[in-house]
PDB file of C-alpha atoms in Angstrom:
ATOM      1  CA  UNK A 406      24.171-107.895 -86.311  1.00 98.00           C
ATOM      2  CA  UNK A 407      20.471-109.889 -86.682  1.00 98.00           C
ATOM      3  CA  UNK A 408      19.220-112.658 -87.873  1.00 98.00           C
ATOM      4  CA  UNK A 409      15.385-112.163 -87.840  1.00 98.00           C
ATOM      5  CA  UNK A 410      12.800-115.056 -87.846  1.00 98.00           C
ATOM      6  CA  UNK A 411       9.091-114.466 -88.771  1.00 97.00           C
ATOM      7  CA  UNK A 412       5.508-115.017 -89.127  1.00 95.00           C
ATOM      8  CA  UNK A 413       2.217-113.130 -89.242  1.00 90.00           C
ATOM      9  CA  UNK A 414      -1.036-112.885 -87.218  1.00 83.00           C
ATOM     10  CA  UNK A 415      -3.379-111.900 -90.261  1.00 72.00           C
ATOM     11  CA  UNK A 416      -6.425-113.580 -89.807  1.00 61.00           C
ATOM     12  CA  UNK A 417      -8.757-111.129 -90.966  1.00 63.00           C
ATOM     13  CA  UNK A 418     -11.462-112.718 -92.924  1.00 71.00           C
ATOM     14  CA  UNK A 419     -12.913-115.423 -91.527  1.00 79.00           C
ATOM     15  CA  UNK A 420     -11.588-118.416 -89.242  1.00 78.00           C
ATOM     16  CA  UNK A 421      -8.981-118.355 -86.957  1.00 84.00           C
ATOM     17  CA  UNK A 422      -5.769-117.748 -88.659  1.00 85.00           C
ATOM     18  CA  UNK A 423      -4.312-120.911 -86.948  1.00 86.00           C
ATOM     19  CA  UNK A 424      -2.488-122.271 -90.185  1.00 85.00           C
ATOM     20  CA  UNK A 425      -2.471-118.922 -91.823  1.00 86.00           C
ATOM     21  CA  UNK A 426       0.218-117.879 -90.140  1.00 87.00           C
ATOM     22  CA  UNK A 427      -0.746-118.211 -86.824  1.00 89.00           C
ATOM     23  CA  UNK A 428       1.743-121.375 -87.217  1.00 93.00           C
ATOM     24  CA  UNK A 429       4.631-119.389 -89.090  1.00 94.00           C
ATOM     25  CA  UNK A 430       4.157-117.078 -85.941  1.00 94.00           C
ATOM     26  CA  UNK A 431       4.460-120.321 -83.631  1.00 95.00           C
ATOM     27  CA  UNK A 432       7.641-121.865 -85.147  1.00 97.00           C
ATOM     28  CA  UNK A 433       9.746-118.655 -85.134  1.00 97.00           C
ATOM     29  CA  UNK A 434       8.667-118.163 -81.302  1.00 97.00           C
ATOM     30  CA  UNK A 435       9.598-121.775 -80.894  1.00 98.00           C
ATOM     31  CA  UNK A 436      12.959-121.558 -82.769  1.00 98.00           C
ATOM     32  CA  UNK A 437      14.060-118.765 -80.242  1.00 98.00           C
ATOM     33  CA  UNK A 438      12.384-120.796 -77.293  1.00 98.00           C
ATOM     34  CA  UNK A 439      14.202-123.920 -78.118  1.00 98.00           C
ATOM     35  CA  UNK A 440      17.669-121.810 -78.645  1.00 98.00           C
ATOM     36  CA  UNK A 441      16.839-120.395 -75.269  1.00 98.00           C
ATOM     37  CA  UNK A 442      16.187-123.994 -73.496  1.00 98.00           C
ATOM     38  CA  UNK A 443      19.483-125.282 -74.799  1.00 97.00           C
ATOM     39  CA  UNK A 444      21.343-122.648 -73.302  1.00 98.00           C
ATOM     40  CA  UNK A 445      23.041-121.611 -76.396  1.00 98.00           C
ATOM     41  CA  UNK A 446      24.118-118.217 -76.738  1.00 98.00           C
ATOM     42  CA  UNK A 447      24.776-117.478 -80.939  1.00 98.00           C
ATOM     43  CA  UNK A 448      27.440-114.578 -81.552  1.00 98.00           C
ATOM     44  CA  UNK A 449      24.654-112.811 -83.802  1.00 98.00           C
ATOM     45  CA  UNK A 450      20.611-111.558 -82.061  1.00 98.00           C
ATOM     46  CA  UNK A 451      18.379-113.842 -83.049  1.00 98.00           C
ATOM     47  CA  UNK A 452      15.472-111.104 -83.193  1.00 98.00           C
ATOM     48  CA  UNK A 453      11.600-113.010 -83.482  1.00 98.00           C
ATOM     49  CA  UNK A 454       9.184-110.242 -85.655  1.00 97.00           C
ATOM     50  CA  UNK A 455       5.361-111.155 -85.511  1.00 95.00           C
ATOM     51  CA  UNK A 456       4.032-109.152 -88.513  1.00 94.00           C
ATOM     52  CA  UNK A 457       0.778-107.150 -88.496  1.00 89.00           C
ATOM     53  CA  UNK A 458      -1.271-105.801 -91.542  1.00 87.00           C
ATOM     54  CA  UNK A 459       0.369-108.637 -93.969  1.00 88.00           C
ATOM     55  CA  UNK A 460      -3.343-108.648 -95.691  1.00 83.00           C
ATOM     56  CA  UNK A 461      -3.689-105.138 -95.554  1.00 86.00           C
ATOM     57  CA  UNK A 462      -0.735-104.448 -98.311  1.00 88.00           C
ATOM     58  CA  UNK A 463       2.234-105.234 -95.611  1.00 91.00           C
ATOM     59  CA  UNK A 464       1.669-101.931 -93.862  1.00 93.00           C
ATOM     60  CA  UNK A 465       3.592-103.682 -90.572  1.00 93.00           C
ATOM     61  CA  UNK A 466       6.510-104.882 -92.606  1.00 96.00           C
ATOM     62  CA  UNK A 467       6.618-101.424 -94.485  1.00 97.00           C
ATOM     63  CA  UNK A 468       6.660 -99.786 -91.090  1.00 96.00           C
ATOM     64  CA  UNK A 469       9.521-101.969 -89.529  1.00 97.00           C
ATOM     65  CA  UNK A 470      11.646-101.851 -92.661  1.00 98.00           C
ATOM     66  CA  UNK A 471      11.490 -97.728 -92.597  1.00 98.00           C
ATOM     67  CA  UNK A 472      12.271 -97.379 -88.825  1.00 98.00           C
ATOM     68  CA  UNK A 473      15.228-100.382 -89.265  1.00 98.00           C
ATOM     69  CA  UNK A 474      16.491 -99.882 -93.194  1.00 98.00           C
ATOM     70  CA  UNK A 475      19.440 -97.282 -91.742  1.00 98.00           C
ATOM     71  CA  UNK A 476      21.118-100.853 -90.291  1.00 98.00           C
ATOM     72  CA  UNK A 477      20.456-102.785 -93.239  1.00 98.00           C
ATOM     73  CA  UNK A 478      23.365-104.171 -93.190  1.00 98.00           C
ATOM     74  CA  UNK A 479      23.860-105.549 -89.603  1.00 98.00           C
ATOM     75  CA  UNK A 480      21.118-107.833 -91.449  1.00 98.00           C
ATOM     76  CA  UNK A 481      22.383-110.936 -91.900  1.00 98.00           C
ATOM     77  CA  UNK A 482      19.340-112.716 -93.126  1.00 98.00           C
ATOM     78  CA  UNK A 483      15.797-112.740 -93.041  1.00 98.00           C
ATOM     79  CA  UNK A 484      12.998-115.440 -92.681  1.00 98.00           C
ATOM     80  CA  UNK A 485       9.366-115.593 -93.053  1.00 97.00           C
ATOM     81  CA  UNK A 486       7.151-118.750 -92.586  1.00 96.00           C
ATOM     82  CA  UNK A 487       3.763-118.327 -94.698  1.00 93.00           C
ATOM     83  CA  UNK A 488       2.775-121.559 -95.927  1.00 88.00           C
ATOM     84  CA  UNK A 489       1.212-122.790 -92.871  1.00 87.00           C
ATOM     85  CA  UNK A 490       3.456-125.716 -90.687  1.00 91.00           C
ATOM     86  CA  UNK A 491       2.636-128.627 -92.928  1.00 94.00           C
ATOM     87  CA  UNK A 492       5.373-131.517 -93.520  1.00 96.00           C
ATOM     88  CA  UNK A 493       8.028-129.387 -93.987  1.00 97.00           C
ATOM     89  CA  UNK A 494      10.432-130.096 -97.611  1.00 96.00           C
ATOM     90  CA  UNK A 495      12.976-127.459 -97.082  1.00 97.00           C
ATOM     91  CA  UNK A 496      13.647-123.878 -97.510  1.00 98.00           C
ATOM     92  CA  UNK A 497      13.391-121.842-100.383  1.00 98.00           C
ATOM     93  CA  UNK A 498      16.432-118.757-100.122  1.00 98.00           C
ATOM     94  CA  UNK A 499      17.124-115.835-102.305  1.00 98.00           C
ATOM     95  CA  UNK A 500      20.910-114.710-101.711  1.00 98.00           C
ATOM     96  CA  UNK A 501      23.981-114.961-103.518  1.00 98.00           C
ATOM     97  CA  UNK A 502      25.277-118.297-105.206  1.00 98.00           C
ATOM     98  CA  UNK A 503      27.857-118.262-102.165  1.00 98.00           C
ATOM     99  CA  UNK A 504      25.232-117.365 -99.508  1.00 98.00           C
ATOM    100  CA  UNK A 505      23.199-120.373-101.312  1.00 98.00           C
ATOM    101  CA  UNK A 506      26.199-122.913-100.723  1.00 98.00           C
ATOM    102  CA  UNK A 507      26.635-122.222 -97.148  1.00 98.00           C
ATOM    103  CA  UNK A 508      22.916-122.571 -96.792  1.00 98.00           C
ATOM    104  CA  UNK A 509      23.070-125.573 -98.534  1.00 98.00           C
ATOM    105  CA  UNK A 510      25.879-126.635 -96.155  1.00 98.00           C
ATOM    106  CA  UNK A 511      23.937-125.814 -93.198  1.00 98.00           C
ATOM    107  CA  UNK A 512      21.106-127.937 -94.754  1.00 98.00           C
ATOM    108  CA  UNK A 513      22.599-131.160 -94.437  1.00 98.00           C
ATOM    109  CA  UNK A 514      22.531-130.560 -90.575  1.00 98.00           C
ATOM    110  CA  UNK A 515      18.683-131.779 -91.308  1.00 98.00           C
ATOM    111  CA  UNK A 516      20.116-134.694 -93.044  1.00 98.00           C
ATOM    112  CA  UNK A 517      18.272-137.043 -89.648  1.00 98.00           C
ATOM    113  CA  UNK A 518      15.336-135.576 -90.548  1.00 98.00           C
ATOM    114  CA  UNK A 519      15.148-135.684 -93.965  1.00 97.00           C
ATOM    115  CA  UNK A 520      14.780-132.289 -94.698  1.00 98.00           C
ATOM    116  CA  UNK A 521      17.387-130.962 -96.859  1.00 97.00           C
ATOM    117  CA  UNK A 522      16.385-129.452 -99.982  1.00 98.00           C
ATOM    118  CA  UNK A 523      17.088-125.900-101.059  1.00 98.00           C
ATOM    119  CA  UNK A 524      14.728-124.179-103.252  1.00 97.00           C
ATOM    120  CA  UNK A 525      14.826-120.414-105.543  1.00 95.00           C
ATOM    121  CA  UNK A 526      13.153-117.549-104.389  1.00 95.00           C
ATOM    122  CA  UNK A 527      12.616-117.175-100.959  1.00 97.00           C
ATOM    123  CA  UNK A 528       8.729-115.928-101.012  1.00 93.00           C
ATOM    124  CA  UNK A 529       7.387-113.527 -98.431  1.00 94.00           C
ATOM    125  CA  UNK A 530       5.530-110.278 -98.135  1.00 94.00           C
ATOM    126  CA  UNK A 531       6.989-109.245 -94.964  1.00 96.00           C
ATOM    127  CA  UNK A 532      10.511-109.769 -95.830  1.00 98.00           C
ATOM    128  CA  UNK A 533      10.386-108.794 -99.225  1.00 97.00           C
ATOM    129  CA  UNK A 534      11.717-105.125 -98.770  1.00 97.00           C
ATOM    130  CA  UNK A 535      14.917-106.577 -97.036  1.00 98.00           C
ATOM    131  CA  UNK A 536      15.559-108.999 -99.867  1.00 98.00           C
ATOM    132  CA  UNK A 537      15.023-106.330-103.009  1.00 97.00           C
ATOM    133  CA  UNK A 538      17.717-104.675-100.835  1.00 98.00           C
ATOM    134  CA  UNK A 539      19.847-107.081-100.863  1.00 98.00           C
ATOM    135  CA  UNK A 540      19.596-109.126 -97.430  1.00 98.00           C
ATOM    136  CA  UNK A 541      19.519-112.452 -98.219  1.00 98.00           C
ATOM    137  CA  UNK A 542      16.177-114.213 -97.425  1.00 98.00           C
ATOM    138  CA  UNK A 543      14.619-117.664 -96.546  1.00 98.00           C
ATOM    139  CA  UNK A 544      10.756-119.360 -96.392  1.00 98.00           C
ATOM    140  CA  UNK A 545       9.621-122.229 -94.944  1.00 97.00           C
ATOM    141  CA  UNK A 546       8.414-124.605 -97.981  1.00 96.00           C
ATOM    142  CA  UNK A 547       6.156-126.801 -97.182  1.00 94.00           C
ATOM    143  CA  UNK A 548       3.985-129.633 -98.889  1.00 95.00           C
ATOM    144  CA  UNK A 549       1.072-126.835 -99.644  1.00 91.00           C
ATOM    145  CA  UNK A 550      -1.338-129.812-101.430  1.00 92.00           C
ATOM    146  CA  UNK A 551      -3.664-129.106 -98.841  1.00 89.00           C
ATOM    147  CA  UNK A 552      -2.850-125.388 -97.879  1.00 87.00           C
ATOM    148  CA  UNK A 553      -5.646-123.873 -99.671  1.00 84.00           C
ATOM    149  CA  UNK A 554      -7.819-126.227 -98.128  1.00 88.00           C
ATOM    150  CA  UNK A 555      -8.280-123.924 -95.353  1.00 87.00           C
ATOM    151  CA  UNK A 556      -6.184-120.762 -96.591  1.00 84.00           C
ATOM    152  CA  UNK A 557      -9.211-117.775 -95.577  1.00 85.00           C
ATOM    153  CA  UNK A 558     -11.542-120.209 -94.616  1.00 89.00           C
ATOM    154  CA  UNK A 559     -13.446-121.001 -91.428  1.00 90.00           C
ATOM    155  CA  UNK A 560     -11.689-124.588 -91.606  1.00 89.00           C
ATOM    156  CA  UNK A 561      -8.454-122.546 -90.411  1.00 89.00           C
ATOM    157  CA  UNK A 562      -8.625-123.333 -86.833  1.00 88.00           C
ATOM    158  CA  UNK A 563      -6.158-124.993 -84.334  1.00 87.00           C
ATOM    159  CA  UNK A 564      -7.314-128.397 -85.650  1.00 89.00           C
ATOM    160  CA  UNK A 565      -5.572-128.046 -88.855  1.00 88.00           C
ATOM    161  CA  UNK A 566      -2.066-127.954 -87.226  1.00 91.00           C
ATOM    162  CA  UNK A 567      -0.215-131.202 -86.519  1.00 95.00           C
ATOM    163  CA  UNK A 568       2.233-131.289 -83.548  1.00 96.00           C
ATOM    164  CA  UNK A 569       4.566-133.435 -85.678  1.00 97.00           C
ATOM    165  CA  UNK A 570       4.391-131.481 -88.719  1.00 96.00           C
ATOM    166  CA  UNK A 571       5.038-128.376 -86.436  1.00 96.00           C
ATOM    167  CA  UNK A 572       8.073-129.846 -84.643  1.00 97.00           C
ATOM    168  CA  UNK A 573       9.734-130.157 -87.939  1.00 98.00           C
ATOM    169  CA  UNK A 574       9.002-126.979 -89.125  1.00 98.00           C
ATOM    170  CA  UNK A 575      10.154-125.944 -86.205  1.00 98.00           C
ATOM    171  CA  UNK A 576      13.302-127.956 -86.269  1.00 98.00           C
ATOM    172  CA  UNK A 577      14.120-126.342 -89.629  1.00 98.00           C
ATOM    173  CA  UNK A 578      13.637-122.948 -88.250  1.00 98.00           C
ATOM    174  CA  UNK A 579      15.837-123.321 -85.247  1.00 98.00           C
ATOM    175  CA  UNK A 580      18.750-125.017 -86.931  1.00 98.00           C
ATOM    176  CA  UNK A 581      19.235-122.646 -89.853  1.00 98.00           C
ATOM    177  CA  UNK A 582      18.325-119.447 -87.804  1.00 98.00           C
ATOM    178  CA  UNK A 583      20.939-120.557 -85.098  1.00 98.00           C
ATOM    179  CA  UNK A 584      24.150-121.441 -87.216  1.00 98.00           C
ATOM    180  CA  UNK A 585      23.845-118.509 -89.173  1.00 98.00           C
ATOM    181  CA  UNK A 586      23.578-116.474 -86.105  1.00 98.00           C
ATOM    182  CA  UNK A 587      26.421-118.252 -84.663  1.00 98.00           C
ATOM    183  CA  UNK A 588      29.001-118.173 -87.636  1.00 98.00           C
ATOM    184  CA  UNK A 589      32.076-116.460 -87.825  1.00 98.00           C
ATOM    185  CA  UNK A 590      31.173-114.015 -90.681  1.00 98.00           C
ATOM    186  CA  UNK A 591      27.434-113.212 -91.760  1.00 98.00           C
ATOM    187  CA  UNK A 592      26.317-114.440 -95.336  1.00 98.00           C
ATOM    188  CA  UNK A 593      27.774-113.210 -98.361  1.00 98.00           C
ATOM    189  CA  UNK A 594      26.213-110.554-100.469  1.00 96.00           C
TER     190      UNK A 594
END
């Protein structure tokens, strides 16, 4: 059984793609790295996917879905970060009300860093195939007030990324993915 965390590498026109979506790729990598560094071994597999071709119609995600859809019942949740890594506000979630209640309870673990909100409708080109097929999905919900200052611009460089905000994003991603991966049962569908 799989808990999938992801971001994509899509600097395809200008800039370096550091915020869009290098930040999402980084926090997904960091989540797995933190779990490993802490010596944690969840009951389910935590899988990192660094998508490609998102800006070209999501062809990387479509290919991955086609290769793995026969095992769809083994995918517990698919998570994608694609709003940069600005100050996290919470988690957007798509799934049943029972699954939402579980995720809401998991988010209470993040009360010490004041990031507990759950928003409707996870978004992500790379996880849409899975969510349409009924797999629960989550996306990081950030303060995107400055997102379009940098999105697909020459300004999208490493200097945009704030290490403190990225650490908070990675904390959200790590806690949510690890707890779901270590629960006795998969999220209800």
